PDB file of C-alpha atoms in Angstrom:
ATOM      1  CA  VAL H 119      -8.139  -7.012  10.958  1.00 42.00           C
ATOM      2  CA  VAL H 120      -7.989  -6.894   7.162  1.00 50.00           C
ATOM      3  CA  LEU H 121      -8.360  -3.125   7.134  1.00 52.00           C
ATOM      4  CA  SER H 122      -5.531  -2.731   9.632  1.00 53.00           C
ATOM      5  CA  CYS H 123      -3.266  -4.829   7.394  1.00 54.00           C
ATOM      6  CA  VAL H 124      -4.163  -2.693   4.412  1.00 58.00           C
ATOM      7  CA  LEU H 125      -3.652   0.513   6.307  1.00 54.00           C
ATOM      8  CA  PHE H 126      -0.128  -0.479   7.284  1.00 55.00           C
ATOM      9  CA  ALA H 127       0.920  -1.715   3.863  1.00 55.00           C
ATOM     10  CA  ILE H 128       1.767   1.517   2.161  1.00 54.00           C
ATOM     11  CA  ALA H 129       4.849   3.733   1.717  1.00 42.00           C
ATOM     12  CA  PRO H 130       8.480   4.130   2.574  1.00 46.00           C
ATOM     13  CA  ALA H 131       8.772   4.125   6.373  1.00 43.00           C
ATOM     14  CA  HIS H 132      10.101   0.797   7.676  1.00 41.00           C
ATOM     15  CA  SER H 133       9.109  -0.918  10.901  1.00 42.00           C
ATOM     16  CA  GLN H 134      11.547  -2.898  13.025  1.00 43.00           C
ATOM     17  CA  SER H 135      10.240  -6.111  11.472  1.00 47.00           C
ATOM     18  CA  GLY H 136      11.200  -4.812   8.027  1.00 50.00           C
ATOM     19  CA  GLU H 137       7.616  -4.443   6.845  1.00 54.00           C
ATOM     20  CA  THR H 138       6.845  -1.319   4.890  1.00 57.00           C
ATOM     21  CA  ARG H 139       4.558   1.126   6.684  1.00 68.00           C
ATOM     22  CA  GLY H 140       3.182   4.491   5.696  1.00 82.00           C
ATOM     23  CA  THR H 141       1.935   7.678   7.213  1.00 90.00           C
ATOM     24  CA  PRO H 142      -1.807   8.058   7.788  1.00 93.00           C
ATOM     25  CA  ALA H 143      -2.063  10.276   4.685  1.00 94.00           C
ATOM     26  CA  GLN H 144      -0.193   7.744   2.541  1.00 92.00           C
ATOM     27  CA  ARG H 145      -2.413   4.932   3.770  1.00 92.00           C
ATOM     28  CA  ARG H 146      -5.550   6.973   3.002  1.00 95.00           C
ATOM     29  CA  ALA H 147      -4.236   7.633  -0.514  1.00 96.00           C
ATOM     30  CA  CYS H 148      -3.582   3.973  -1.299  1.00 96.00           C
ATOM     31  CA  THR H 149      -6.182   1.969   0.606  1.00 96.00           C
ATOM     32  CA  PRO H 150      -8.765   2.147  -2.230  1.00 97.00           C
ATOM     33  CA  ASP H 151      -6.122   0.930  -4.691  1.00 98.00           C
ATOM     34  CA  VAL H 152      -5.216  -1.952  -2.413  1.00 97.00           C
ATOM     35  CA  TYR H 153      -8.822  -3.132  -2.426  1.00 97.00           C
ATOM     36  CA  ARG H 154      -9.205  -2.514  -6.164  1.00 97.00           C
ATOM     37  CA  LEU H 155      -5.924  -4.007  -7.391  1.00 98.00           C
ATOM     38  CA  CYS H 156      -4.402  -6.122  -4.644  1.00 97.00           C
ATOM     39  CA  ALA H 157      -7.183  -7.551  -2.481  1.00 96.00           C
ATOM     40  CA  GLY H 158      -5.871 -11.069  -3.053  1.00 97.00           C
ATOM     41  CA  GLU H 159      -2.601 -10.132  -1.335  1.00 96.00           C
ATOM     42  CA  ILE H 160      -4.253  -9.141   1.964  1.00 93.00           C
ATOM     43  CA  PRO H 161      -3.057  -9.607   4.746  1.00 92.00           C
ATOM     44  CA  SER H 162       0.606  -9.780   3.619  1.00 92.00           C
ATOM     45  CA  VAL H 163       2.126  -6.315   3.896  1.00 88.00           C
ATOM     46  CA  ALA H 164       5.068  -7.239   1.656  1.00 92.00           C
ATOM     47  CA  ARG H 165       2.817  -8.729  -1.034  1.00 95.00           C
ATOM     48  CA  ILE H 166       0.447  -5.744  -0.967  1.00 94.00           C
ATOM     49  CA  THR H 167       3.347  -3.331  -1.385  1.00 93.00           C
ATOM     50  CA  SER H 168       4.814  -5.424  -4.201  1.00 96.00           C
ATOM     51  CA  CYS H 169       1.429  -5.595  -5.915  1.00 97.00           C
ATOM     52  CA  LEU H 170       1.000  -1.835  -5.746  1.00 96.00           C
ATOM     53  CA  ARG H 171       4.462  -1.323  -7.223  1.00 95.00           C
ATOM     54  CA  ARG H 172       3.717  -3.788 -10.049  1.00 97.00           C
ATOM     55  CA  ASN H 173       0.498  -1.905 -10.787  1.00 97.00           C
ATOM     56  CA  LYS H 174       2.004   1.571 -10.571  1.00 96.00           C
ATOM     57  CA  GLY H 175       0.513   2.590 -13.916  1.00 96.00           C
ATOM     58  CA  ARG H 176      -2.973   1.678 -12.714  1.00 98.00           C
ATOM     59  CA  LEU H 177      -2.775   3.433  -9.331  1.00 98.00           C
ATOM     60  CA  SER H 178      -4.860   6.459  -8.488  1.00 98.00           C
ATOM     61  CA  GLU H 179      -3.011   9.734  -8.820  1.00 97.00           C
ATOM     62  CA  ALA H 180      -2.789  10.114  -5.042  1.00 97.00           C
ATOM     63  CA  CYS H 181      -1.368   6.631  -4.470  1.00 96.00           C
ATOM     64  CA  ARG H 182       1.050   6.912  -7.411  1.00 96.00           C
ATOM     65  CA  ALA H 183       2.432  10.081  -5.780  1.00 95.00           C
ATOM     66  CA  VAL H 184       3.150   8.057  -2.626  1.00 93.00           C
ATOM     67  CA  PHE H 185       5.323   5.642  -4.576  1.00 91.00           C
ATOM     68  CA  GLU H 186       7.108   8.439  -6.434  1.00 90.00           C
ATOM     69  CA  GLN H 187       8.315  10.077  -3.204  1.00 84.00           C
TER      70      GLN H 187
END
């Protein structure tokens, strides 16, 4: 369950509920950063996304690229 929340927390595509979702490639790029920087925000998709944005300078190169798209 936790992993599924993390995997849906990344990138610019929006679901009908307004939660931010990402493509499979975007989720793969950012999942390690979610666990490293934002584990305390799981399972809230909005809080994970906000945390990643706040930590943009600390993101892996691949995940930072997702947020710069």
